[in-house]
XYZ file of C-alpha atoms in Angstrom:
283
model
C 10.277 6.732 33.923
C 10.815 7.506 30.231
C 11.984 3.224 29.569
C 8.024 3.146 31.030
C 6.416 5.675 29.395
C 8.030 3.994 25.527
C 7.092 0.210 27.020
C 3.294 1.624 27.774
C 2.912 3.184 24.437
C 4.461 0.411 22.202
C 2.509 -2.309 24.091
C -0.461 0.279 23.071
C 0.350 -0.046 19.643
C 1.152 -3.656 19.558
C -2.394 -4.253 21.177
C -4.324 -2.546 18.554
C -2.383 -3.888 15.223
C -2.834 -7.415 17.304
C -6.066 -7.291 17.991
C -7.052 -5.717 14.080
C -5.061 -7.780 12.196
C -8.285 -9.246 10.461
C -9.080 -5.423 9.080
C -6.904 -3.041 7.437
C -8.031 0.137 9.428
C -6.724 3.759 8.575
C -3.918 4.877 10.389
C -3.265 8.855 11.096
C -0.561 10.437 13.110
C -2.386 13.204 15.040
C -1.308 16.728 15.583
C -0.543 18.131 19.217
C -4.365 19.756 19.247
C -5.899 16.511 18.307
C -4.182 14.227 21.336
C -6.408 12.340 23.634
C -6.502 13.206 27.279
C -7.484 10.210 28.674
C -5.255 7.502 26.345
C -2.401 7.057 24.631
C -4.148 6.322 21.368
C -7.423 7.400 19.952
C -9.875 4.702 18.127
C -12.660 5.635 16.236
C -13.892 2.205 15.555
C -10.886 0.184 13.707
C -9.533 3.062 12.596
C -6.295 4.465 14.667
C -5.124 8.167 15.918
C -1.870 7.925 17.167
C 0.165 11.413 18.667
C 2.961 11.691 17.355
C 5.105 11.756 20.733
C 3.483 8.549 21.763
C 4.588 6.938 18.110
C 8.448 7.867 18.647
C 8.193 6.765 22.384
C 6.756 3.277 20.939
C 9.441 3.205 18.036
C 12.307 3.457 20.711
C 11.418 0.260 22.424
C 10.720 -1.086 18.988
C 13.619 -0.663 17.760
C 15.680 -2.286 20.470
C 13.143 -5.422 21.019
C 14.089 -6.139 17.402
C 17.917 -5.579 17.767
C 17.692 -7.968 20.452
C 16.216 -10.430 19.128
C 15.702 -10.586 15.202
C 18.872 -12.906 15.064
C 17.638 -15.647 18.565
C 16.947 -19.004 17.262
C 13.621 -19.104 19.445
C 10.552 -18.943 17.483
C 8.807 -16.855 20.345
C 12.140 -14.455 20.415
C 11.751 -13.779 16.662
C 7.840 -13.521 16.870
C 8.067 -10.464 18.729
C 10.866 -9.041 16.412
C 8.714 -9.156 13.634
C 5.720 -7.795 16.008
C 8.071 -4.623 16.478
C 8.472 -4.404 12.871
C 5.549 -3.096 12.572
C 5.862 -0.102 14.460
C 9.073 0.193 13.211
C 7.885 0.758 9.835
C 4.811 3.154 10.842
C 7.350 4.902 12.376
C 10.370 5.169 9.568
C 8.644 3.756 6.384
C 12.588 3.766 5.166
C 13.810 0.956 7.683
C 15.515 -1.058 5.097
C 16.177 -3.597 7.929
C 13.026 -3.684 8.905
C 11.293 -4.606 5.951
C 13.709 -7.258 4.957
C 13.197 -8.428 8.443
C 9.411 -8.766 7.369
C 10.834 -10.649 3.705
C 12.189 -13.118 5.581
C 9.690 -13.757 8.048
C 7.376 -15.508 5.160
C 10.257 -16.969 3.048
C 10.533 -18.802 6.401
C 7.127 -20.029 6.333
C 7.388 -20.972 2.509
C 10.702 -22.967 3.191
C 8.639 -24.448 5.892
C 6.264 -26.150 3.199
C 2.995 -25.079 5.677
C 1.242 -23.634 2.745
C -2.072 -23.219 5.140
C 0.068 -20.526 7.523
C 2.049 -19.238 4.532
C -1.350 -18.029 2.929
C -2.245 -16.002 5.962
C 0.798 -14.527 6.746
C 0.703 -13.957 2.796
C -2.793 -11.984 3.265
C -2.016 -10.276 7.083
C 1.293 -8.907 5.132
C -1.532 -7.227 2.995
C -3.079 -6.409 5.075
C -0.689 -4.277 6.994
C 0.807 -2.878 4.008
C -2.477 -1.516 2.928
C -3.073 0.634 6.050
C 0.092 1.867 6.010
C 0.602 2.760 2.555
C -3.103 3.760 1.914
C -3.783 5.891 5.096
C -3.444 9.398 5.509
C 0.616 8.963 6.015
C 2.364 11.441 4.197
C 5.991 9.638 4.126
C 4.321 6.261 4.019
C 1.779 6.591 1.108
C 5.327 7.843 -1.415
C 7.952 5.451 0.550
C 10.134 3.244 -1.984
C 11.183 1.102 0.228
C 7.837 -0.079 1.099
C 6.559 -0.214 -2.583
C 9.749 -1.934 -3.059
C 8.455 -4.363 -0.299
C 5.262 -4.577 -1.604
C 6.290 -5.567 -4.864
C 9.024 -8.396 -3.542
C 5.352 -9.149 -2.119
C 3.522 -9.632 -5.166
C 6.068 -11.956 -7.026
C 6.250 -14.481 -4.163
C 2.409 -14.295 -3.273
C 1.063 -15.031 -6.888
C 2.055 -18.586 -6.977
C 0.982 -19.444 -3.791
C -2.725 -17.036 -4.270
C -3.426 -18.038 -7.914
C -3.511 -21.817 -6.898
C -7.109 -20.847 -5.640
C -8.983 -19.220 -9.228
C -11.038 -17.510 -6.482
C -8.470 -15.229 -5.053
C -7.627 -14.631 -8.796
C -10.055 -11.063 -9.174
C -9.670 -10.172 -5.597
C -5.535 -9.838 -5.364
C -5.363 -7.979 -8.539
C -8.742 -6.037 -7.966
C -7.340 -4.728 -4.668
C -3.554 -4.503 -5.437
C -4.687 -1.783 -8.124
C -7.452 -0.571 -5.934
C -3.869 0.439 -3.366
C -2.130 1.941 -5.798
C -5.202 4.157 -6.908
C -6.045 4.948 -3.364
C -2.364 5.705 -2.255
C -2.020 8.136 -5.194
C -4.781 10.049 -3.852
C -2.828 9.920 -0.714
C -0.073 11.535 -1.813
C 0.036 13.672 -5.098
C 1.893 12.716 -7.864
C 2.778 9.516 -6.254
C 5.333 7.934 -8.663
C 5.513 5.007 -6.899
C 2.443 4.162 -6.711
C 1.749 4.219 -10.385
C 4.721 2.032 -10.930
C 3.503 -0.007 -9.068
C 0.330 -0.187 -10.339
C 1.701 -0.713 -13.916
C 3.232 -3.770 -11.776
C 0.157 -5.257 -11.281
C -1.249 -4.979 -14.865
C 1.926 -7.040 -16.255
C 1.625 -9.515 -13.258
C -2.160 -9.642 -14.942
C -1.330 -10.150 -18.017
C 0.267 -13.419 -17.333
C -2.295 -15.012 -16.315
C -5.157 -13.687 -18.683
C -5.530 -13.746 -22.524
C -7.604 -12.426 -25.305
C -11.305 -11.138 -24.236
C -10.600 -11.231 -20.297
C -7.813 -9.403 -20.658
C -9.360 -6.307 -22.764
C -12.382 -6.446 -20.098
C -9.397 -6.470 -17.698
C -7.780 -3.275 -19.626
C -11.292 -1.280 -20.153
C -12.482 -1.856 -16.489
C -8.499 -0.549 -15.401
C -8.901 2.127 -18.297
C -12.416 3.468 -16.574
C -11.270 3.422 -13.020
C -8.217 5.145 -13.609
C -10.301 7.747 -15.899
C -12.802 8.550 -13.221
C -9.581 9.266 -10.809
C -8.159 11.478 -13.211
C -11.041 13.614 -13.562
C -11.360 13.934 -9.642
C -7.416 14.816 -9.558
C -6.942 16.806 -12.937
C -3.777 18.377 -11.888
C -2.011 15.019 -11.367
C -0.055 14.077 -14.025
C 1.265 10.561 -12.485
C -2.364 9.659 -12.653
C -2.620 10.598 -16.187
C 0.352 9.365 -17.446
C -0.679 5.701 -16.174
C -3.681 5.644 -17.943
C -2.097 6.749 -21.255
C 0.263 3.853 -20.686
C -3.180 1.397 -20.013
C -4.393 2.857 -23.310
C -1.845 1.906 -25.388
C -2.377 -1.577 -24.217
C -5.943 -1.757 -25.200
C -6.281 -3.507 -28.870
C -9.561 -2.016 -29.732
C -8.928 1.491 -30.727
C -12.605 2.664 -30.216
C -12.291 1.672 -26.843
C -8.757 3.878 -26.570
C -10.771 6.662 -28.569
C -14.020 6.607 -26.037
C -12.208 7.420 -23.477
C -10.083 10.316 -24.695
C -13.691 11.641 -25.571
C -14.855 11.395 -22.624
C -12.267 13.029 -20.511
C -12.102 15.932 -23.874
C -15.918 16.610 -23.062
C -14.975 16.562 -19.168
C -12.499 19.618 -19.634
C -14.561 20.927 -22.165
C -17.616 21.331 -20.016
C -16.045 21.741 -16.760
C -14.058 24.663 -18.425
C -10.516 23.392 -16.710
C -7.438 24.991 -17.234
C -4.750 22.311 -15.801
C -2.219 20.854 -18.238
C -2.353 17.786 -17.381
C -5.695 16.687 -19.153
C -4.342 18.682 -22.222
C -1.618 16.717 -22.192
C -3.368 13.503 -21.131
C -5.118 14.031 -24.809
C -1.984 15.127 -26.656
C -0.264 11.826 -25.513
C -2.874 9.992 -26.190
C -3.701 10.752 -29.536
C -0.207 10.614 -30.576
């Protein structure tokens, strides 16, 4: 009965990320007074409510469909491995095996030379790691092993993205749209901003001179607008001091310290971290 009840509720779960893996929907573990009646899961368009019983029942049969057959030299046998890595990871963002599971699921494909089916396992692996480090999941949204995953991400994906210029604003756009959103996910999300820092170096390799200060003052503004909404985050302020000091034009570095001045000025805020946003800053 129980060897059931975990089958019914990962094949639940396996259904939905199967059947979304086009969108990145929002993923929230749902207390005991929010549980559906009549399912196992609860859908509110793409987006997915999954109880929190049903989740560990799902990661149990996970767990040993991968053991079973992560290692079997049939493509089908290691197809659903990798399908139960997903749950795996939803379930325990720190499964180290996992993830490195996942790592060498698309070095496979690259060794392959199919660069057609390496680009969309390339953007479905995005995919999946933006709902679960962007949605409401606590452990998820601050996990280092799945930053760390994400970032092993980035340095294979940018050769094999960047061969197209039109993916070029799009994959960094959105990589430092994820961090952004995951730090509102989870305060003073360290990893997040590292991350994001990440990004802007990736960026900087392959931009130069006026692109890359409209690259800077567009980061500089987004991040600035964040800060403001979250004033007692300092990760989120000590980022965009870092951006700053990367900005050659110093008017541009001084605007903005004006600007968020005047915010905390006429909002009448007493949080340090502004204060010391500006102290930083002007140092």
């Amino acid at each position: 009965q129980h060897a059931q009840l975990q089958l019914l509720a990962y094949n639940a779960l396996t259904t939905y990320f199967t059947t979304h893996s086009h969108l990145t929907p929002e993923i929230e573990v749902l207390p005991p007074a929010f549980e559906p009646n009549d399912a196992l899961l609860l859908e509110d368009g793409a987006n997915l409510g999954v109880p929190k019983k049903i989740l560990a029942l799902a990661f149990v049969h996970a767990r040993h469909l991968f053991f079973t057959r992560h290692t079997s030299d049939v493509e089908e046998e290691r197809t659903k491995a990798h399908e139960a890595t997903r749950i795996m990871l939803l379930f325990d963002p720190e499964h180290m095996t996992a993830a490195n599971h996942r790592k060498r699921h698309l070095l496979n494909l690259k060794s392959c030379g199919d660069s057609e089916a390496l680009v969309d396992a390339v953007w479905a692996e995005r995919r999946f790691m933006d709902s679960i480090l962007t949605s409401p999941l606590h452990r998820q949204s601050k996990s280092p092993t799945l930053w760390a995953h994400r970032a092993w991400w980035l340095d294979l994906s940018m050769p094999v993205l960047l061969v197209s210029a039109h993916h070029v604003p799009a994959l960094f756009a959105g990589e430092l749209d994820a961090a952004i959103k995951a730090g509102e996910r989870h305060p003073k999300n360290y990893y997040a901003w590292l991350y994001a820092r990440r990004v802007v170096r990736k960026r900087r390799e392959s931009l130069g001179g006026a692109e890359w200060e409209d690259f800077l003052g567009t980061c500089a503004q987004k991040v600035k607008v964040w800060c403001m909404l979250h004033v007692g985050d300092i990760s989120g302020f000590s980022f965009l001091v870092w951006v700053l000091g990367l900005v050659g034009a110093p008017g541009e570095r001084a605007r903005v310290v004006r600007e968020m001045v005047r915010y905390v000025m006429d909002v009448r805020l007493a949080n340090e971290s502004p204060w010391t946003f500006v102290r930083m800053a002007m140092a």
